[in-house]
Structure formats: structure tokens, C-alpha cells
Amino acid sequence: MPGPLVAYFSTDAGLRSRSVSPVVLSGLLELPPLSARLGADWQREILRLGLEAGDVEPLSLARSRVRWPDYRLCVQAMSDWMDSQGLPGLLAPSELALMACLGARYHHDAEQYGSLAFCNLFLSEDRGQDLHFPATGQRIPLQRGRVVIFDTAQPHAVIDRHKDGFDPGDFSAESDGSQVFLSWELPIEQPRLASALGITFDIDLANATRLDREAVWLDGVPAKLNPDSGLFSRACHQ
């Protein structure tokens, strides 16, 4: 029988089912401070994009690399950390993006990225914010050099360190409450990564053959995320 929480994700051969991992791999790398020029460039781009509280949007990595002499050092530090976790060779073939957020509402990403785990390297200084995983109670302080790897089906948010949940009033672009981070999309079927996260595959073969899109189910029915608590509940059938 499948467990209470199941993620269905796309593969070349169709949908597969898997467990949802509560594991968050985390570390803190020694990275050089960003230059004032690069930080100012990111802040201008964030203002131009019109980020509002809770938004997560990509920045231009190509343009940033021109102004970022320590870019390769950051990527190498990340690669070395992955090696230390028994996850060598995963970064180079994985899609990479430079992202910015102004806090982040409780959400999960498995309806679009269920075949992946996110690997994020945070570049901003400590702004008094935590990455919160409400289902497990984990709160990870965000600061320069913070790295996290987690299941895209695990609900999460970026919240004020002294709050219990996401409050849009805690974030504004003008007060420089943004976080900038590098984000790699890692294939969750990769055996070493799946083992590190404790993922079990093909736990609901019958439903995987019946569904036509990626989804998360709870106790045998579609799951609904509470935007205030970040917790899943059983959605009513339509």
C-alpha cells in the first residue's frame, strides 16, 4: 500500500510514483562577500522586475557572471560540498538558474518539478530570514554560503526568523529584504541522491498509470496545500 503522501512525477516512459522526503541536506560554505557593484546590480534588477512580497523570479545569470569574478569559486565550493555528501558529478549536467525572492509564501513545486530536487546556494547576507519546512518543523537560517538540497514536493517558505509563518508585511524590495541564490535542478531518480533523501519509488503503480499530470496525493486522494500553515490536507473530489 502507498504511504500517506505520494508524489507522481513525469519520466520519458510516463508517470512514476514516489515517496515525499522529509530530509533537508544543509551546510554552510565559506564564500567571499559579493562586490558592492554586483549587489547594486541585483537590487536594480529586482526593482525593475517589480518583485512583491512572496515572489520568486529568475535574474540574468549571464549578465551577472560578467560582474562576478568569484562566480567560479562559488560553483567550485558547491561542487566540493556535494562531493563531501557523497553526491559527486551532479551539478555539471544539471540546469542552473540565478534566482531572487522577496520572502516566499508556503508552496511546493512538485506539480511542475516533481522529478527533481532543488539544490540552492544562498548568496545574500543574513537578513534575519529562515527557510521553513512546516511539515518537519525545520527552520534553516539563510545567510551567505547557506546550501540546501530538498524534495520539491516538500512545502516550504522563506519567513522572518522571529515569526511563525509568512507575513507579506515583513518583506519589501525597498528595504532590501531580498534573497539571491543559485539554484540547480537535480534529477531525483539519480540513485545516490534518492538514497540521500530516502526516496522510495513506484509505491503506487496503479494510480501512476491512471493520472495524466504530476501531482501530490495524501491518503489516496489529491492533496491541497494550506497557504497559511504550509501543510497538506485532503482535497475534496470535484
PDB file of C-alpha atoms in Angstrom, residues 22-201:
ATOM      1  CA  PRO A  22      11.357  14.955   4.875  1.00  0.00           C
ATOM      2  CA  VAL A  23      15.152  15.134   4.580  1.00  0.00           C
ATOM      3  CA  VAL A  24      16.840  18.500   4.032  1.00  0.00           C
ATOM      4  CA  LEU A  25      20.574  18.372   3.386  1.00  0.00           C
ATOM      5  CA  SER A  26      22.165  21.597   4.599  1.00  0.00           C
ATOM      6  CA  GLY A  27      25.589  23.112   5.033  1.00  0.00           C
ATOM      7  CA  LEU A  28      27.365  26.447   5.287  1.00  0.00           C
ATOM      8  CA  LEU A  29      30.135  27.258   2.818  1.00  0.00           C
ATOM      9  CA  GLU A  30      32.797  29.927   3.115  1.00  0.00           C
ATOM     10  CA  LEU A  31      32.124  32.296   0.232  1.00  0.00           C
ATOM     11  CA  PRO A  32      33.701  35.703  -0.380  1.00  0.00           C
ATOM     12  CA  PRO A  33      31.385  38.701   0.090  1.00  0.00           C
ATOM     13  CA  LEU A  34      29.732  39.975  -3.054  1.00  0.00           C
ATOM     14  CA  SER A  35      31.042  43.167  -4.566  1.00  0.00           C
ATOM     15  CA  ALA A  36      29.006  46.310  -3.968  1.00  0.00           C
ATOM     16  CA  ARG A  37      28.649  46.667  -7.738  1.00  0.00           C
ATOM     17  CA  LEU A  38      27.120  43.223  -8.168  1.00  0.00           C
ATOM     18  CA  GLY A  39      24.808  43.663  -5.193  1.00  0.00           C
ATOM     19  CA  ALA A  40      23.607  47.010  -6.549  1.00  0.00           C
ATOM     20  CA  ASP A  41      23.038  45.464  -9.979  1.00  0.00           C
ATOM     21  CA  TRP A  42      20.880  42.730  -8.471  1.00  0.00           C
ATOM     22  CA  GLN A  43      18.909  45.244  -6.438  1.00  0.00           C
ATOM     23  CA  ARG A  44      18.203  47.306  -9.573  1.00  0.00           C
ATOM     24  CA  GLU A  45      17.054  44.195 -11.429  1.00  0.00           C
ATOM     25  CA  ILE A  46      14.791  43.173  -8.542  1.00  0.00           C
ATOM     26  CA  LEU A  47      13.206  46.634  -8.525  1.00  0.00           C
ATOM     27  CA  ARG A  48      12.828  46.538 -12.317  1.00  0.00           C
ATOM     28  CA  LEU A  49      11.073  43.163 -12.094  1.00  0.00           C
ATOM     29  CA  GLY A  50       8.658  44.648  -9.576  1.00  0.00           C
ATOM     30  CA  LEU A  51       9.039  41.817  -7.085  1.00  0.00           C
ATOM     31  CA  GLU A  52       6.348  41.838  -4.426  1.00  0.00           C
ATOM     32  CA  ALA A  53       6.363  40.036  -1.096  1.00  0.00           C
ATOM     33  CA  GLY A  54       6.362  36.288  -1.692  1.00  0.00           C
ATOM     34  CA  ASP A  55       7.550  36.433  -5.309  1.00  0.00           C
ATOM     35  CA  VAL A  56      10.335  34.182  -6.610  1.00  0.00           C
ATOM     36  CA  GLU A  57      11.770  35.150 -10.005  1.00  0.00           C
ATOM     37  CA  PRO A  58      14.895  34.466 -12.125  1.00  0.00           C
ATOM     38  CA  LEU A  59      17.647  37.031 -12.599  1.00  0.00           C
ATOM     39  CA  SER A  60      20.072  37.209 -15.520  1.00  0.00           C
ATOM     40  CA  LEU A  61      22.910  34.803 -14.740  1.00  0.00           C
ATOM     41  CA  ALA A  62      24.739  35.632 -17.972  1.00  0.00           C
ATOM     42  CA  ARG A  63      24.897  39.341 -17.153  1.00  0.00           C
ATOM     43  CA  SER A  64      25.800  38.681 -13.532  1.00  0.00           C
ATOM     44  CA  ARG A  65      28.745  36.475 -14.443  1.00  0.00           C
ATOM     45  CA  VAL A  66      30.395  39.408 -16.233  1.00  0.00           C
ATOM     46  CA  ARG A  67      30.365  41.362 -12.944  1.00  0.00           C
ATOM     47  CA  TRP A  68      31.095  38.379 -10.696  1.00  0.00           C
ATOM     48  CA  PRO A  69      34.778  37.411 -10.572  1.00  0.00           C
ATOM     49  CA  ASP A  70      34.145  34.888  -7.782  1.00  0.00           C
ATOM     50  CA  TYR A  71      31.411  33.019  -9.649  1.00  0.00           C
ATOM     51  CA  ARG A  72      33.593  30.012 -10.466  1.00  0.00           C
ATOM     52  CA  LEU A  73      34.840  29.910  -6.885  1.00  0.00           C
ATOM     53  CA  CYS A  74      31.237  29.711  -5.632  1.00  0.00           C
ATOM     54  CA  VAL A  75      30.385  26.895  -8.025  1.00  0.00           C
ATOM     55  CA  GLN A  76      33.563  25.014  -7.109  1.00  0.00           C
ATOM     56  CA  ALA A  77      32.802  25.353  -3.391  1.00  0.00           C
ATOM     57  CA  MET A  78      29.358  23.948  -4.084  1.00  0.00           C
ATOM     58  CA  SER A  79      30.800  21.065  -6.082  1.00  0.00           C
ATOM     59  CA  ASP A  80      33.278  20.258  -3.301  1.00  0.00           C
ATOM     60  CA  TRP A  81      30.459  20.197  -0.750  1.00  0.00           C
ATOM     61  CA  MET A  82      28.441  17.860  -2.963  1.00  0.00           C
ATOM     62  CA  ASP A  83      31.450  15.544  -3.134  1.00  0.00           C
ATOM     63  CA  SER A  84      31.642  15.564   0.666  1.00  0.00           C
ATOM     64  CA  GLN A  85      27.995  14.470   0.820  1.00  0.00           C
ATOM     65  CA  GLY A  86      28.620  11.508  -1.471  1.00  0.00           C
ATOM     66  CA  LEU A  87      26.918  13.253  -4.411  1.00  0.00           C
ATOM     67  CA  PRO A  88      29.722  13.832  -6.938  1.00  0.00           C
ATOM     68  CA  GLY A  89      29.142  14.897 -10.522  1.00  0.00           C
ATOM     69  CA  LEU A  90      25.540  16.051 -10.153  1.00  0.00           C
ATOM     70  CA  LEU A  91      25.953  19.792 -10.687  1.00  0.00           C
ATOM     71  CA  ALA A  92      27.601  19.983 -14.115  1.00  0.00           C
ATOM     72  CA  PRO A  93      24.779  18.314 -16.109  1.00  0.00           C
ATOM     73  CA  SER A  94      22.004  19.972 -14.089  1.00  0.00           C
ATOM     74  CA  GLU A  95      20.116  23.094 -15.113  1.00  0.00           C
ATOM     75  CA  LEU A  96      21.267  26.170 -13.198  1.00  0.00           C
ATOM     76  CA  ALA A  97      19.479  29.467 -12.615  1.00  0.00           C
ATOM     77  CA  LEU A  98      20.104  32.633 -10.632  1.00  0.00           C
ATOM     78  CA  MET A  99      17.012  33.369  -8.576  1.00  0.00           C
ATOM     79  CA  ALA A 100      15.714  36.130  -6.328  1.00  0.00           C
ATOM     80  CA  CYS A 101      12.905  36.071  -3.808  1.00  0.00           C
ATOM     81  CA  LEU A 102      11.279  38.612  -1.554  1.00  0.00           C
ATOM     82  CA  GLY A 103      10.331  36.125   1.077  1.00  0.00           C
ATOM     83  CA  ALA A 104       8.385  33.153  -0.245  1.00  0.00           C
ATOM     84  CA  ARG A 105       4.862  32.015   0.510  1.00  0.00           C
ATOM     85  CA  TYR A 106       4.264  28.432   1.566  1.00  0.00           C
ATOM     86  CA  HIS A 107       4.322  26.331  -1.569  1.00  0.00           C
ATOM     87  CA  HIS A 108       5.621  23.160  -3.136  1.00  0.00           C
ATOM     88  CA  ASP A 109       6.946  22.689  -6.665  1.00  0.00           C
ATOM     89  CA  ALA A 110       6.095  19.055  -7.398  1.00  0.00           C
ATOM     90  CA  GLU A 111       3.281  19.830  -9.839  1.00  0.00           C
ATOM     91  CA  GLN A 112       5.935  21.161 -12.241  1.00  0.00           C
ATOM     92  CA  TYR A 113       9.242  19.819 -10.903  1.00  0.00           C
ATOM     93  CA  GLY A 114       8.252  16.515  -9.304  1.00  0.00           C
ATOM     94  CA  SER A 115      11.127  14.685 -10.978  1.00  0.00           C
ATOM     95  CA  LEU A 116      13.659  16.974  -9.318  1.00  0.00           C
ATOM     96  CA  ALA A 117      15.228  18.019  -6.058  1.00  0.00           C
ATOM     97  CA  PHE A 118      16.279  21.632  -5.614  1.00  0.00           C
ATOM     98  CA  CYS A 119      19.847  22.468  -4.673  1.00  0.00           C
ATOM     99  CA  ASN A 120      20.133  26.115  -3.603  1.00  0.00           C
ATOM    100  CA  LEU A 121      23.195  28.149  -2.681  1.00  0.00           C
ATOM    101  CA  PHE A 122      22.244  31.418  -0.981  1.00  0.00           C
ATOM    102  CA  LEU A 123      24.403  34.438  -1.746  1.00  0.00           C
ATOM    103  CA  SER A 124      22.868  37.279   0.275  1.00  0.00           C
ATOM    104  CA  GLU A 125      23.983  38.350   3.733  1.00  0.00           C
ATOM    105  CA  ASP A 126      21.947  37.349   6.787  1.00  0.00           C
ATOM    106  CA  ARG A 127      18.674  39.295   6.604  1.00  0.00           C
ATOM    107  CA  GLY A 128      17.011  37.633   9.575  1.00  0.00           C
ATOM    108  CA  GLN A 129      15.121  35.122   7.438  1.00  0.00           C
ATOM    109  CA  ASP A 130      14.655  31.353   7.650  1.00  0.00           C
ATOM    110  CA  LEU A 131      13.809  28.677   5.133  1.00  0.00           C
ATOM    111  CA  HIS A 132      10.894  26.947   6.868  1.00  0.00           C
ATOM    112  CA  PHE A 133       9.625  23.410   6.263  1.00  0.00           C
ATOM    113  CA  PRO A 134       6.424  23.311   8.330  1.00  0.00           C
ATOM    114  CA  ALA A 135       5.715  19.582   7.961  1.00  0.00           C
ATOM    115  CA  THR A 136       9.022  18.707   9.626  1.00  0.00           C
ATOM    116  CA  GLY A 137       9.472  21.830  11.771  1.00  0.00           C
ATOM    117  CA  GLN A 138      12.865  22.604  10.253  1.00  0.00           C
ATOM    118  CA  ARG A 139      13.952  26.251  10.148  1.00  0.00           C
ATOM    119  CA  ILE A 140      17.225  26.896   8.350  1.00  0.00           C
ATOM    120  CA  PRO A 141      18.782  30.358   8.802  1.00  0.00           C
ATOM    121  CA  LEU A 142      19.611  31.955   5.468  1.00  0.00           C
ATOM    122  CA  GLN A 143      22.949  33.690   5.055  1.00  0.00           C
ATOM    123  CA  ARG A 144      25.805  33.901   2.597  1.00  0.00           C
ATOM    124  CA  GLY A 145      27.041  30.397   1.828  1.00  0.00           C
ATOM    125  CA  ARG A 146      23.978  28.513   3.054  1.00  0.00           C
ATOM    126  CA  VAL A 147      23.313  25.448   0.891  1.00  0.00           C
ATOM    127  CA  VAL A 148      20.205  23.273   0.978  1.00  0.00           C
ATOM    128  CA  ILE A 149      19.010  20.263  -1.008  1.00  0.00           C
ATOM    129  CA  PHE A 150      15.377  19.240  -0.626  1.00  0.00           C
ATOM    130  CA  ASP A 151      12.482  17.438  -2.267  1.00  0.00           C
ATOM    131  CA  THR A 152      10.391  19.721  -4.490  1.00  0.00           C
ATOM    132  CA  ALA A 153       7.252  18.072  -3.067  1.00  0.00           C
ATOM    133  CA  GLN A 154       8.081  19.232   0.462  1.00  0.00           C
ATOM    134  CA  PRO A 155       6.211  22.500   1.246  1.00  0.00           C
ATOM    135  CA  HIS A 156       8.456  25.379   2.258  1.00  0.00           C
ATOM    136  CA  ALA A 157       8.602  29.158   2.642  1.00  0.00           C
ATOM    137  CA  VAL A 158      11.047  31.963   3.375  1.00  0.00           C
ATOM    138  CA  ILE A 159       9.844  33.727   6.514  1.00  0.00           C
ATOM    139  CA  ASP A 160      11.006  36.225   9.114  1.00  0.00           C
ATOM    140  CA  ARG A 161      13.174  34.491  11.701  1.00  0.00           C
ATOM    141  CA  HIS A 162      11.043  35.777  14.563  1.00  0.00           C
ATOM    142  CA  LYS A 163       7.678  34.831  13.060  1.00  0.00           C
ATOM    143  CA  ASP A 164       5.773  31.558  12.943  1.00  0.00           C
ATOM    144  CA  GLY A 165       4.697  31.939   9.328  1.00  0.00           C
ATOM    145  CA  PHE A 166       4.823  34.043   6.188  1.00  0.00           C
ATOM    146  CA  ASP A 167       3.683  37.663   6.520  1.00  0.00           C
ATOM    147  CA  PRO A 168       3.957  39.845   3.382  1.00  0.00           C
ATOM    148  CA  GLY A 169       4.404  42.883   5.612  1.00  0.00           C
ATOM    149  CA  ASP A 170       7.840  41.576   6.604  1.00  0.00           C
ATOM    150  CA  PHE A 171       9.247  42.000   3.093  1.00  0.00           C
ATOM    151  CA  SER A 172       9.782  44.897   0.726  1.00  0.00           C
ATOM    152  CA  ALA A 173      12.162  45.461  -2.160  1.00  0.00           C
ATOM    153  CA  GLU A 174      12.956  48.974  -0.952  1.00  0.00           C
ATOM    154  CA  SER A 175      14.202  47.707   2.421  1.00  0.00           C
ATOM    155  CA  ASP A 176      16.498  45.191   0.700  1.00  0.00           C
ATOM    156  CA  GLY A 177      14.762  42.150   2.142  1.00  0.00           C
ATOM    157  CA  SER A 178      15.510  40.068  -0.938  1.00  0.00           C
ATOM    158  CA  GLN A 179      17.440  36.814  -1.136  1.00  0.00           C
ATOM    159  CA  VAL A 180      19.532  35.934  -4.189  1.00  0.00           C
ATOM    160  CA  PHE A 181      20.582  32.346  -4.744  1.00  0.00           C
ATOM    161  CA  LEU A 182      21.912  29.892  -7.297  1.00  0.00           C
ATOM    162  CA  SER A 183      19.510  27.020  -7.886  1.00  0.00           C
ATOM    163  CA  TRP A 184      20.336  23.683  -9.516  1.00  0.00           C
ATOM    164  CA  GLU A 185      17.658  21.204 -10.607  1.00  0.00           C
ATOM    165  CA  LEU A 186      18.890  17.737  -9.607  1.00  0.00           C
ATOM    166  CA  PRO A 187      17.307  14.542 -11.016  1.00  0.00           C
ATOM    167  CA  ILE A 188      15.605  12.818  -8.120  1.00  0.00           C
ATOM    168  CA  GLU A 189      15.908   9.425  -9.812  1.00  0.00           C
ATOM    169  CA  GLN A 190      19.707   9.641  -9.535  1.00  0.00           C
ATOM    170  CA  PRO A 191      20.475   6.703  -7.223  1.00  0.00           C
ATOM    171  CA  ARG A 192      22.842   8.460  -4.812  1.00  0.00           C
ATOM    172  CA  LEU A 193      20.562  11.473  -4.476  1.00  0.00           C
ATOM    173  CA  ALA A 194      17.481   9.310  -3.988  1.00  0.00           C
ATOM    174  CA  SER A 195      19.327   7.346  -1.310  1.00  0.00           C
ATOM    175  CA  ALA A 196      20.498  10.508   0.476  1.00  0.00           C
ATOM    176  CA  LEU A 197      16.928  11.825   0.573  1.00  0.00           C
ATOM    177  CA  GLY A 198      15.406   8.453   1.428  1.00  0.00           C
ATOM    178  CA  ILE A 199      13.150   8.388  -1.632  1.00  0.00           C
ATOM    179  CA  THR A 200      11.260   5.172  -2.410  1.00  0.00           C
ATOM    180  CA  PHE A 201       9.959   4.734  -5.964  1.00  0.00           C
TER     181      PHE A 201
END
